[in-house]
CSV table of C-alpha atoms and ligand atoms in Angstrom, one decimal:
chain,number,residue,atom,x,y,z
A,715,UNK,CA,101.2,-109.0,157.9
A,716,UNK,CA,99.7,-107.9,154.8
A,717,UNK,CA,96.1,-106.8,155.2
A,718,UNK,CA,93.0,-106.3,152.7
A,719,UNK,CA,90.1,-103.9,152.8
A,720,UNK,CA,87.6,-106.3,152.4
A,721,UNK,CA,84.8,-108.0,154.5
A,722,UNK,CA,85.7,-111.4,153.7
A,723,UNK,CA,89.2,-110.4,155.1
A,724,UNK,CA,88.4,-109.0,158.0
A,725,UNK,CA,86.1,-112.0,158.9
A,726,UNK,CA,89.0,-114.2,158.3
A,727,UNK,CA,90.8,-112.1,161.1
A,728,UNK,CA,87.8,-112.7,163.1
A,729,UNK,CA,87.3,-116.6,162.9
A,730,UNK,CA,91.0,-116.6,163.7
A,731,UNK,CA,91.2,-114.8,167.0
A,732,UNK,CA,91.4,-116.5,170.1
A,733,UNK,CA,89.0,-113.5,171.9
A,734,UNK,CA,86.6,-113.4,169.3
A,735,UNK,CA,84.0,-115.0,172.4
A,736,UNK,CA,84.7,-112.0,174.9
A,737,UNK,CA,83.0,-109.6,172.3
A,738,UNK,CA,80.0,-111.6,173.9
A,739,UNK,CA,80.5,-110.5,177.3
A,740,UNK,CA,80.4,-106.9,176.9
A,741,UNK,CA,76.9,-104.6,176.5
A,742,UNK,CA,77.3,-103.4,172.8
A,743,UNK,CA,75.2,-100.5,172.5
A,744,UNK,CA,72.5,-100.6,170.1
A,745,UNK,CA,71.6,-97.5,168.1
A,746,UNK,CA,68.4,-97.9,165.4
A,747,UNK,CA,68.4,-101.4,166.3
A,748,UNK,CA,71.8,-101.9,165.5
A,749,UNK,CA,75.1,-102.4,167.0
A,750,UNK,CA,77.3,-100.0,167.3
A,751,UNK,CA,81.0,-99.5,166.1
A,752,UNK,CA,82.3,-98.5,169.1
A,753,UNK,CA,85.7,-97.0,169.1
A,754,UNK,CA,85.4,-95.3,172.5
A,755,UNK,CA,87.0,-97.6,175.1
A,756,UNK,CA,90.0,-95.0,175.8
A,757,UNK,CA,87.3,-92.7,177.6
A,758,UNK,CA,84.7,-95.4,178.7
A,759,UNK,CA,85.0,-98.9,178.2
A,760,UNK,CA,81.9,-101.2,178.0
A,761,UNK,CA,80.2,-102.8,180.4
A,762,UNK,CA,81.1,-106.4,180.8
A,763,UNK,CA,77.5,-108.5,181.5
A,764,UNK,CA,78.7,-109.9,185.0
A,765,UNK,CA,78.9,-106.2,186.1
A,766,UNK,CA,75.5,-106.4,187.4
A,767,UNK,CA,75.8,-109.6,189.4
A,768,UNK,CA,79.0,-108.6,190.8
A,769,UNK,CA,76.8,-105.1,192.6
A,770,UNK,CA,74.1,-107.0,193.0
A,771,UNK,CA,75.9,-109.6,195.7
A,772,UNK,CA,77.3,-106.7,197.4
A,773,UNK,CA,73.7,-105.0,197.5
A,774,UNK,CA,72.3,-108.0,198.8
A,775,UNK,CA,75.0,-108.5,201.4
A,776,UNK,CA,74.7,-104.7,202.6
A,777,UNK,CA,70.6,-106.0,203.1
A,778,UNK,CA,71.1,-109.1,204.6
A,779,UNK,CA,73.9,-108.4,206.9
A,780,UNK,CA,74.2,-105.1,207.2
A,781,UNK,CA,77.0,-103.7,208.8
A,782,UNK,CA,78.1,-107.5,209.3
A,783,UNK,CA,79.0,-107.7,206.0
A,784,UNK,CA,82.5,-105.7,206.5
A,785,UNK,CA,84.1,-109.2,207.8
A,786,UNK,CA,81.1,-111.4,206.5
A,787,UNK,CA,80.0,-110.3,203.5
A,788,UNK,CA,80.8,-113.2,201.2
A,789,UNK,CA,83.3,-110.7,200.0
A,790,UNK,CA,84.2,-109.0,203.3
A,791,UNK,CA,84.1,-105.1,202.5
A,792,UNK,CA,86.8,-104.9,205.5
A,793,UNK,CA,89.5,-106.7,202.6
A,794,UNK,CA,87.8,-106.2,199.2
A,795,UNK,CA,90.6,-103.8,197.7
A,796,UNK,CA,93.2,-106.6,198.8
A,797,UNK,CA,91.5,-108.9,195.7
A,798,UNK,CA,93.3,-106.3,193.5
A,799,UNK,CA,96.7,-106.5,194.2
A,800,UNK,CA,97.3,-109.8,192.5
A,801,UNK,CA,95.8,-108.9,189.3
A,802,UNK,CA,96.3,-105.0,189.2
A,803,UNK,CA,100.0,-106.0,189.5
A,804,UNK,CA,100.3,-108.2,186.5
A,805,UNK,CA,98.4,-105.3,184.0
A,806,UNK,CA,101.1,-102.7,185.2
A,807,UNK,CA,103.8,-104.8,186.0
A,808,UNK,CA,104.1,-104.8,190.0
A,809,UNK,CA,104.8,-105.9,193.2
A,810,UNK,CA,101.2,-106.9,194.5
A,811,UNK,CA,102.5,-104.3,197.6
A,812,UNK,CA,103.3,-101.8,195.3
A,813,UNK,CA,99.6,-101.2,193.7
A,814,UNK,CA,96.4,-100.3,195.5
A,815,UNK,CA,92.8,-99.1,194.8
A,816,UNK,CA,91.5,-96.4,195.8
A,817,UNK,CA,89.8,-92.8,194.9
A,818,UNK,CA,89.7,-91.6,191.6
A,819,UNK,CA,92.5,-90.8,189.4
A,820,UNK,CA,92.8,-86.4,190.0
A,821,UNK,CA,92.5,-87.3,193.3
A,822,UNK,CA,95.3,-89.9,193.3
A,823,UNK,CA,97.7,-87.7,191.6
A,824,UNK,CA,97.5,-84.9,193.9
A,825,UNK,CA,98.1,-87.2,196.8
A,826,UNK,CA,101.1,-88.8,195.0
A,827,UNK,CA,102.3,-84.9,194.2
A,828,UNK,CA,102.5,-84.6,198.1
A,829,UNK,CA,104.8,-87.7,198.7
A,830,UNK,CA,107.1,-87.2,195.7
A,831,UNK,CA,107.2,-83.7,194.7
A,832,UNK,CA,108.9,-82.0,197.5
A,833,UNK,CA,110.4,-79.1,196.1
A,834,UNK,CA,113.2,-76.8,197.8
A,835,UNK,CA,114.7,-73.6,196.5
A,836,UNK,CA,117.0,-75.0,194.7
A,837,UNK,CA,115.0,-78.1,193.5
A,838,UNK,CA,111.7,-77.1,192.4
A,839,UNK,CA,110.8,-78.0,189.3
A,840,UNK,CA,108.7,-80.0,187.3
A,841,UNK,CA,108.7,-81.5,183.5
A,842,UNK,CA,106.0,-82.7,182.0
A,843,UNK,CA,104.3,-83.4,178.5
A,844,UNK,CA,102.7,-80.0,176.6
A,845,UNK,CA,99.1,-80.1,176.5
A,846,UNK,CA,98.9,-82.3,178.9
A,847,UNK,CA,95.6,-83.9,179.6
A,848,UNK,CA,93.3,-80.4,181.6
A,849,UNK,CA,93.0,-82.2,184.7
A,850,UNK,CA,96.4,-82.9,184.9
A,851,UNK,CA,97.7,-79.5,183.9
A,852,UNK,CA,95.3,-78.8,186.8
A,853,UNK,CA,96.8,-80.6,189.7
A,854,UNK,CA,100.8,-79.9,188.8
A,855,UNK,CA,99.8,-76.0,188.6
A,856,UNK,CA,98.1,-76.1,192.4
A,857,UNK,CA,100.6,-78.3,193.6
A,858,UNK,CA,103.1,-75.8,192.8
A,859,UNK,CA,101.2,-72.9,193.9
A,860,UNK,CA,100.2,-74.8,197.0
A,861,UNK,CA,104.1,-75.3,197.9
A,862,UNK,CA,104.9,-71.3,197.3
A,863,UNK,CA,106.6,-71.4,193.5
A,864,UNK,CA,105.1,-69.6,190.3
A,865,UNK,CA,104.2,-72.5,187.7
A,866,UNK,CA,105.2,-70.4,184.7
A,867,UNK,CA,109.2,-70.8,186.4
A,868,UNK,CA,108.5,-74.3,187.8
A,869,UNK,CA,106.7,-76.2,185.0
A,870,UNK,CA,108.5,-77.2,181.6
A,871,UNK,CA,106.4,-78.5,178.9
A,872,UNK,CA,107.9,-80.7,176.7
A,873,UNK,CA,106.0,-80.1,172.9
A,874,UNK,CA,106.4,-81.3,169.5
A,875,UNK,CA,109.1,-79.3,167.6
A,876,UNK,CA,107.5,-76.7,165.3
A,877,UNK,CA,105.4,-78.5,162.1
A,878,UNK,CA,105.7,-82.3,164.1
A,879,UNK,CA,102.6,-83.8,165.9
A,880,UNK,CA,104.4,-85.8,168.6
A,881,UNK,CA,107.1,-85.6,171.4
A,882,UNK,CA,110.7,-86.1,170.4
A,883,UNK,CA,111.5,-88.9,173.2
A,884,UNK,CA,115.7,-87.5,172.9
A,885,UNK,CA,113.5,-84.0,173.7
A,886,UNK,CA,112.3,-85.0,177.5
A,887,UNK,CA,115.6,-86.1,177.9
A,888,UNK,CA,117.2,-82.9,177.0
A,889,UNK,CA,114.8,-81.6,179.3
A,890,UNK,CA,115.6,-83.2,182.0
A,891,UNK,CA,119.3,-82.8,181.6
A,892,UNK,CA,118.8,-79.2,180.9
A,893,UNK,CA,116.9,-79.1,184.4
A,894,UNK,CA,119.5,-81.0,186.3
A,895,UNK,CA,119.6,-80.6,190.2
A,896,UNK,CA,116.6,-77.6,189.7
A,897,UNK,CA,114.4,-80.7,188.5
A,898,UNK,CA,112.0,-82.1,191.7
A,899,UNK,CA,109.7,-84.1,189.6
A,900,UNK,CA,108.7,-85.8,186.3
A,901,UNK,CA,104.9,-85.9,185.7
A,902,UNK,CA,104.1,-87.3,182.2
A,903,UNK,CA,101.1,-89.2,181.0
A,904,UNK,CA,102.6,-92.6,179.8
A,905,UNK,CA,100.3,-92.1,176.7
A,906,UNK,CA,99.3,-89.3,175.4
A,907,UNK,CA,95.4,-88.7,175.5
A,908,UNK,CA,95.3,-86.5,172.4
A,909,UNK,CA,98.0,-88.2,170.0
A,910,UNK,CA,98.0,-92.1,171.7
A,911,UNK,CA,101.8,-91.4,171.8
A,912,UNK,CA,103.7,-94.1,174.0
A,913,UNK,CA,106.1,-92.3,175.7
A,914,UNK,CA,109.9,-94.5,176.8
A,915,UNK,CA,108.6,-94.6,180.6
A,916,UNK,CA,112.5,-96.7,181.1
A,917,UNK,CA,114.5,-94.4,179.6
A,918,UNK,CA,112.6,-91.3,181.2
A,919,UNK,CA,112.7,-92.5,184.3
A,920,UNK,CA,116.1,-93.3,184.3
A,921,UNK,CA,117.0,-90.1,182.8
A,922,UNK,CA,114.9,-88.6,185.9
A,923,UNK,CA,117.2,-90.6,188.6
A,924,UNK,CA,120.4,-89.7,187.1
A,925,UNK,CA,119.4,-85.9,187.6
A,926,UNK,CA,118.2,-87.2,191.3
A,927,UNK,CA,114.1,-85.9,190.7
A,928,UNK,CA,111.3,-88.5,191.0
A,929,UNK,CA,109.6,-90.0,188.2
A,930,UNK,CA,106.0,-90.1,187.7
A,931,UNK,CA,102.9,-91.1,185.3
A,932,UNK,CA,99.4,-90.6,185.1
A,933,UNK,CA,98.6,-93.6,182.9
A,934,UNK,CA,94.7,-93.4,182.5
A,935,UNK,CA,95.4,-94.4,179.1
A,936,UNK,CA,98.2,-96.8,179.7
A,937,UNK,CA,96.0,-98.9,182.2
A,938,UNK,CA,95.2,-102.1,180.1
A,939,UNK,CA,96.0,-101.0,176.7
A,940,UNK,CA,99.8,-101.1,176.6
A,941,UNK,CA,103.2,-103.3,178.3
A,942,UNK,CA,103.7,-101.8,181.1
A,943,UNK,CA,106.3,-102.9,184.0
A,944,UNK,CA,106.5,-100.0,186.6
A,945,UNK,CA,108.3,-102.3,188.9
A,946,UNK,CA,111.3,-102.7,186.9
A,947,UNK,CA,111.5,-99.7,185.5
A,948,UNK,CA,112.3,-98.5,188.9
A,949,UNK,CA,109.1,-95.6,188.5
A,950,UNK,CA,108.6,-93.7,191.6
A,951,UNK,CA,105.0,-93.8,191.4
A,952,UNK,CA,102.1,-93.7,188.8
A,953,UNK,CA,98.3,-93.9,188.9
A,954,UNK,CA,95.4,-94.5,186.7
A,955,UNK,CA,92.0,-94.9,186.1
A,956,UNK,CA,89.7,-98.1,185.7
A,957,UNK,CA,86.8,-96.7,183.4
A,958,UNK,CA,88.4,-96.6,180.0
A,959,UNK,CA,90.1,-99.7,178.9
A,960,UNK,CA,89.6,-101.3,182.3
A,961,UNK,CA,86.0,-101.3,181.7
A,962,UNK,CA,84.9,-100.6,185.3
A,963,UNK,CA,81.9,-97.8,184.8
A,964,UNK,CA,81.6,-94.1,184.5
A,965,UNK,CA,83.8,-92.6,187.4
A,966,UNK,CA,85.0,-96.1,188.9
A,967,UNK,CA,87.9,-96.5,191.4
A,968,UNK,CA,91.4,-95.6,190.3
A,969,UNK,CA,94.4,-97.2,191.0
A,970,UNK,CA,98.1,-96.2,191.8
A,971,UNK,CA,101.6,-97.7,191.8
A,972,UNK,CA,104.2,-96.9,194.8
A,973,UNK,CA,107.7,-98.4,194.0
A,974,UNK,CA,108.8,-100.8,196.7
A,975,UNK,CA,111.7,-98.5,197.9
A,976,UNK,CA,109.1,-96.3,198.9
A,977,UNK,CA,106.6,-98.4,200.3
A,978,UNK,CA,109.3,-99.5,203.0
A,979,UNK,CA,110.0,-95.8,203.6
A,980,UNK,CA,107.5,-95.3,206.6
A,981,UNK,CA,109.3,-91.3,206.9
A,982,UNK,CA,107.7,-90.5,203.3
A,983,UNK,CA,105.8,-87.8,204.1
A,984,UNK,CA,101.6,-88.0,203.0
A,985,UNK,CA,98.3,-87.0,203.6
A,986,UNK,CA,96.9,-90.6,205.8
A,987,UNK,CA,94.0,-91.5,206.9
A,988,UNK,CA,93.2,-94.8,208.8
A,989,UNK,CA,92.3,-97.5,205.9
A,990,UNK,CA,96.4,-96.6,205.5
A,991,UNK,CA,97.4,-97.5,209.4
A,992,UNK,CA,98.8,-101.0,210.1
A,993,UNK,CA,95.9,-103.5,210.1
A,994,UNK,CA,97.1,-104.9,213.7
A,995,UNK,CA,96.6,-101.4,215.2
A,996,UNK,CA,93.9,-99.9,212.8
A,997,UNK,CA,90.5,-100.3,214.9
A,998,UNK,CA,92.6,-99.5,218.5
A,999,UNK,CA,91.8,-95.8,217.5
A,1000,UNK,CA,95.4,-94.6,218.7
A,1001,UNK,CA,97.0,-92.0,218.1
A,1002,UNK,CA,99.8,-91.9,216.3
A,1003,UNK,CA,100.0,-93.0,212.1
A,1004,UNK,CA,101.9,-95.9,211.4
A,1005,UNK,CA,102.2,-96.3,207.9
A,1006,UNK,CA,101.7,-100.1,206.3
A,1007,UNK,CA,104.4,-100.9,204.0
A,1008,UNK,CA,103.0,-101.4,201.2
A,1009,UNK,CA,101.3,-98.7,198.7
A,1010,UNK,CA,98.0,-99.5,200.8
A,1011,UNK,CA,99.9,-96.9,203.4
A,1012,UNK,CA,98.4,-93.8,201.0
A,1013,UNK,CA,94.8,-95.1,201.4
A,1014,UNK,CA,92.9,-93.1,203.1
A,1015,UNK,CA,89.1,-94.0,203.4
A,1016,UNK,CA,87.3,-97.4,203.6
A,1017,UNK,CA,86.4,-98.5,199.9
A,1018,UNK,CA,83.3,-97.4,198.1
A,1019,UNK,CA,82.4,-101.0,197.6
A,1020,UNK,CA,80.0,-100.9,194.7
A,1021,UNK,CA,82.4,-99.1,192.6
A,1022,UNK,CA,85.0,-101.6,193.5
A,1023,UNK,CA,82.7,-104.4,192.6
A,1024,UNK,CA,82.3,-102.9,188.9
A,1025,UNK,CA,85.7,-103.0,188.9
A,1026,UNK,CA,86.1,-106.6,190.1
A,1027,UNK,CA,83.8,-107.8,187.1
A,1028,UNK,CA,86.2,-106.3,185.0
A,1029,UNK,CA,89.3,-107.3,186.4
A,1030,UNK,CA,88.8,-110.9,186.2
A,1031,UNK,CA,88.1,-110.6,183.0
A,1032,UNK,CA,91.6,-109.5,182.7
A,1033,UNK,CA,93.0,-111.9,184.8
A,1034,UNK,CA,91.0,-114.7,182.8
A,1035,UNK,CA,92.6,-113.3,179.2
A,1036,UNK,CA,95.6,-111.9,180.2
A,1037,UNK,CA,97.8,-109.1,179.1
A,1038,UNK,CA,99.9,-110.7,176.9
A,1039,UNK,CA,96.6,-111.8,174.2
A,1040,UNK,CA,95.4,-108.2,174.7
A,1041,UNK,CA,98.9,-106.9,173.5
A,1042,UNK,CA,98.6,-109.0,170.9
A,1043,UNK,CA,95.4,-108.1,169.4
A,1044,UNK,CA,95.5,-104.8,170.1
A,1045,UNK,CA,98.5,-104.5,167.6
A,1046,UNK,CA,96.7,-106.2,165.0
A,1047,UNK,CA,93.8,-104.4,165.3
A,1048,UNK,CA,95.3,-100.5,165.6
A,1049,UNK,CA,97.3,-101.8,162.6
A,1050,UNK,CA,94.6,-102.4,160.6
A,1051,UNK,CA,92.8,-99.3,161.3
A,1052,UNK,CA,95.5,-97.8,160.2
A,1053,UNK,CA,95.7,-99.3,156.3
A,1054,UNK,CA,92.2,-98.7,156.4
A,1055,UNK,CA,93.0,-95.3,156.7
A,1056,UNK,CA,96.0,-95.5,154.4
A,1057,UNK,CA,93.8,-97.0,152.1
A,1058,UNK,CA,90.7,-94.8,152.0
A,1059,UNK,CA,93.3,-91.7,151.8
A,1060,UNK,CA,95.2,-93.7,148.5
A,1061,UNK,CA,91.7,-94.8,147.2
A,1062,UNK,CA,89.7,-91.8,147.1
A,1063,UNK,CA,91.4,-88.3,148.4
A,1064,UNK,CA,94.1,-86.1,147.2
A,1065,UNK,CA,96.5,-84.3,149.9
A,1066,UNK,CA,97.1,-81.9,146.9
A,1067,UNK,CA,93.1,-80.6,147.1
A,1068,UNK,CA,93.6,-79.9,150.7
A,1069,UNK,CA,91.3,-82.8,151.8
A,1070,UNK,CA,92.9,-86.2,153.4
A,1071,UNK,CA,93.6,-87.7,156.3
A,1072,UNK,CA,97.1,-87.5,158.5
A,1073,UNK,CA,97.4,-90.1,161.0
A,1074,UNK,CA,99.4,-88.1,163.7
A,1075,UNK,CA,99.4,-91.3,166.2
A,1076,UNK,CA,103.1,-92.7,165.5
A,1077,UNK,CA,103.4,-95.7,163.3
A,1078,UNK,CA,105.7,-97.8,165.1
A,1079,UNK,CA,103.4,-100.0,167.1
A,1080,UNK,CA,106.0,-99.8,169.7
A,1081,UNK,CA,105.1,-96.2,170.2
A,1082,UNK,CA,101.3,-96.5,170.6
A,1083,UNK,CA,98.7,-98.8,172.2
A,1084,UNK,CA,94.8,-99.1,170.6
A,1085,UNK,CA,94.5,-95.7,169.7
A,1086,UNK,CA,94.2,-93.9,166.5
A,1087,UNK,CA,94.3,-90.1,166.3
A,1088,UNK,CA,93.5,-88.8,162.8
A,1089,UNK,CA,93.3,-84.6,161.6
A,1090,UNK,CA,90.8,-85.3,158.9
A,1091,UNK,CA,91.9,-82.0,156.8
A,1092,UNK,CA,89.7,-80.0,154.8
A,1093,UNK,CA,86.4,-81.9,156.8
A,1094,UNK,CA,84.6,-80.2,159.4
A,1095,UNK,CA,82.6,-81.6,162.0
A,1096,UNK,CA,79.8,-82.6,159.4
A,1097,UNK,CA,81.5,-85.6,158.4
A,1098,UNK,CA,82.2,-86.9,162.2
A,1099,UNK,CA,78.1,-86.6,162.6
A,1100,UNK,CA,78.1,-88.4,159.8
A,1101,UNK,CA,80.1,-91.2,161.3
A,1102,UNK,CA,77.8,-91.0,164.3
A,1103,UNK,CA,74.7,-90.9,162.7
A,1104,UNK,CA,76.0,-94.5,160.8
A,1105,UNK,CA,76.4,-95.4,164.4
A,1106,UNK,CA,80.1,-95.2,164.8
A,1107,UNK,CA,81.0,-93.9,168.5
A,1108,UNK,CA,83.7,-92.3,168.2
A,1109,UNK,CA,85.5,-89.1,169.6
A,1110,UNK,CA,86.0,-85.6,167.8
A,1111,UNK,CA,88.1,-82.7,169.1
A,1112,UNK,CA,88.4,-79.0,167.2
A,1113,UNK,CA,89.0,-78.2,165.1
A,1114,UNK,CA,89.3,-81.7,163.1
A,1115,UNK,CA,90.7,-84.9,164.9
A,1116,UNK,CA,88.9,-87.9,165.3
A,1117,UNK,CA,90.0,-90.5,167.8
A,1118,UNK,CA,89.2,-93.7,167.5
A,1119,UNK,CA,90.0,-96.4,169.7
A,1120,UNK,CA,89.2,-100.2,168.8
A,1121,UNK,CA,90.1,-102.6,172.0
A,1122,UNK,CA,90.5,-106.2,172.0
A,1123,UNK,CA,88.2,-107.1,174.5
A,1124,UNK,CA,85.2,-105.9,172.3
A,1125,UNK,CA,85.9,-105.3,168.8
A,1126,UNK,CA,86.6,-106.9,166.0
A,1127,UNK,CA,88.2,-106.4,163.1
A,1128,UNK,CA,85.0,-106.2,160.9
A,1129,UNK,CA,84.5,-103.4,163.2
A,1130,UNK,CA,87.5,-101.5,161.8
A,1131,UNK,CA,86.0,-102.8,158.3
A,1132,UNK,CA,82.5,-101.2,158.2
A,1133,UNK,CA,84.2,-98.6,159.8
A,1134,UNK,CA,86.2,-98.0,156.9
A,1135,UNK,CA,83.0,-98.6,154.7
A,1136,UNK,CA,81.2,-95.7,156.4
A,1137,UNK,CA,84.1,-93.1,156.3
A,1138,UNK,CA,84.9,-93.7,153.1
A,1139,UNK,CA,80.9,-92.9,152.0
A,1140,UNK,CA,80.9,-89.9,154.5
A,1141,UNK,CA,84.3,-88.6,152.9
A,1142,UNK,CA,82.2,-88.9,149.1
A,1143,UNK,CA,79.1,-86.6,150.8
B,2539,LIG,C1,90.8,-89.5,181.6
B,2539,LIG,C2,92.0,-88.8,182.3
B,2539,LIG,C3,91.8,-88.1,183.5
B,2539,LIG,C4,90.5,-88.1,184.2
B,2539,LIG,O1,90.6,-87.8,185.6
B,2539,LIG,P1,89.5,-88.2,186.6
B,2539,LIG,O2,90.1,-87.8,187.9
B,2539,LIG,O3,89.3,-89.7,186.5
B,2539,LIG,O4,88.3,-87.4,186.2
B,2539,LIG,C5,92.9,-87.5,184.0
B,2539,LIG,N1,94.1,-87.6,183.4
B,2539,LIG,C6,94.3,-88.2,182.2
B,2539,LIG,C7,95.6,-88.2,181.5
B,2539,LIG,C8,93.2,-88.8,181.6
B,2539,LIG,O5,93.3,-89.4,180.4
């Protein structure tokens, strides 16, 4: 497709998109009486409008019935997680057994770390994306503390070679070749946070089997925003959160994926608690843990209800649109973002006076979802107020990136227009 900078373009885009109506749906936050151009969804998606009604029955519920309501609430709280499994499944491409909600996403890795990285002295190690989101970096240092190895020998980072901005996919191959039968574990984000990089989860994963470790991914920007089909891709296990492009609220649940193989494995070792015990035997208060087969097993807790009722408002809206529509306008709408960058940098800067824009996000669609990550060279922070005080919400990391994330539920492409508009007056200051 060729695209225009221009309004009446963009508009055209607009008439013809079949979500153009679910813009409506969301809470569009209003700055100076205006809406905003909101480019944040990969860190916290909008509010849909049904959020509210969706807590509100379970607040209601909680009054009238009180402790009743676990098997007669109108959504018993006893089964509400089980709503997910259908749905979850078809955005991460599942078994309805092989996903569950539950917890939050750091939480959810570690407990994953405990079933499928199980080093021995030989087989201890772990490889994993450089600069990894923090939190992440986090939880694969303790766990490797926690099981008696020194992360400086167990963890290999995979970076960009010298003067390149993302991973060379034949890179984490070699990697995990070069680690053979040391390797225990692969932990990798399926998308990168910082460059939007879409990493080959089939290829890594099967790279990761051949050398006999477990494959993993923390896909808290995958969730929603890219094709994803854990299930046949034979990953191990992966888990996300629901608050960026799923749209569930600040801190909402998080989900995870267990493959199949290893739901049926009641010997996989795990923390338990007893929301993971077979339902038939749960509220006899035994002793003795039998797993469920099914990725429900690693639950631990009853669900935090009105969390999970953010999330449900969400997650029909998913189930309404579907994947496939999102996938579709999502590439559209990153792509455009993209010549309006191309064009702004043609239009009015000069890589030769040290000032222009490098999209470091890769260009092949196929390697990126909705995001945009941009080094804005020669600018400083000055010009991202700038955006922000025209009302673009967007995100800036030091010394000089800007990511921006446009997602299909919400924007449109006269969005990534005005955006345009605005950067290229902020880039003239
Ligand atoms: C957003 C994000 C997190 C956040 O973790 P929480 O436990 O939800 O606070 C972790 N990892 C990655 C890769 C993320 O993008």
């Amino acid at each position: 497709m060729t695209f225009e900078n221009s309004l009446k373009f963009a508009q055209q885009l607009d008439e013809q998109d079949e979500l153009k109506s679910y813009r409506n749906k969301f809470h569009i936050p209003v700055i100076n009486g205006k809406e905003t151009i909101y480019f944040t969804g990969n860190s916290l998606g909008l509010q849909p409008k049904s959020t509210l009604a969706y807590i509100k029955q379970e607040l209601e519920d909680w009054a009238k019935l009180g402790v009743e309501g676990h098997f007669h609430a109108k959504n018993p709280w006893f089964s509400y997680h089980e709503q997910f499994a259908k749905p979850i499944a078809k955005i991460v491409g599942a078994l309805p057994k092989e996903v569950v909600v539950m917890n939050n996403l750091t939480v959810n890795l570690n407990l994953l770390m405990v079933s499928f990285y199980r080093p021995t002295n030989q087989r201890y190690k772990i490889v994993c994306e450089a600069k990894a989101f923090p939190s992440d970096q986090y939880a694969l240092e303790m766990q490797v503390r926690n099981a008696g190895f020194n992360p400086d020998d167990a963890i290999i980072e995979v970076a960009p070679r010298e003067g390149e901005r993302t991973i060379r996919h034949e890179d984490i191959i070699a990697a995990i070749e070069n680690a053979g039968n040391s390797l225990a574990c692969v932990m990798i984000g399926g998308v990168n946070y910082f460059t939007g990089q879409v990493f080959d989860m089939k290829a890594i994963t099967e790279a990761g089997h051949k050398v006999g470790a477990n494959v993993g991914f923390d896909l808290a920007h995958g969730a929603g925003n890219i094709e994803l089909k854990l299930h046949e891709w034979k990953v191990d296990f992966a888990c996300w959160c629901s608050y960026k492009y799923l749209n569930s609220g600040p801190g909402g649940v998080s989900g995870v994926f267990i493959h199949e193989k290893h739901c049926n494995n009641t010997e996989l070792p795990r923390f338990a608690g007893w929301w993971g015990q077979e339902k038939e035997t749960r509220f006899l208060m035994e002793k003795g843990f039998k797993p469920m087969k099914s990725a429900e097993a690693w639950q631990m807790s009853n669900a935090p209800i009105l969390t999970m009722a953010a999330h449900k408002a969400a997650i029909d809206i998913f189930e309404e649109v579907g994947m496939e529509k999102l996938l579709k306008k999502q590439k559209m709408l990153s792509g455009y973002l993209e010549f309006i960058i191309d064009n702004i940098n043609e239009k009015h800067l000069d890589k030769s006076s040290g000032k222009f824009l490098e999209i470091i996000t890769p260009r092949d669609w196929k390697e990126r979802g909705c995001q945009v990550s941009v080094i804005a060279h020669g600018f400083g922070k000055k010009l991202f107020n700038q955006l922000t005080n025209e009302g673009v919400i967007s995100d800036w990391r030091e010394p000089n990136v800007i990511r921006m994330a446009p997602a299909p539920l919400y924007n449109s492409f006269e969005d990534v227009y005005r955006f345009g508009e605005i950067l290229t007056k902020a880039i003239k200051d």
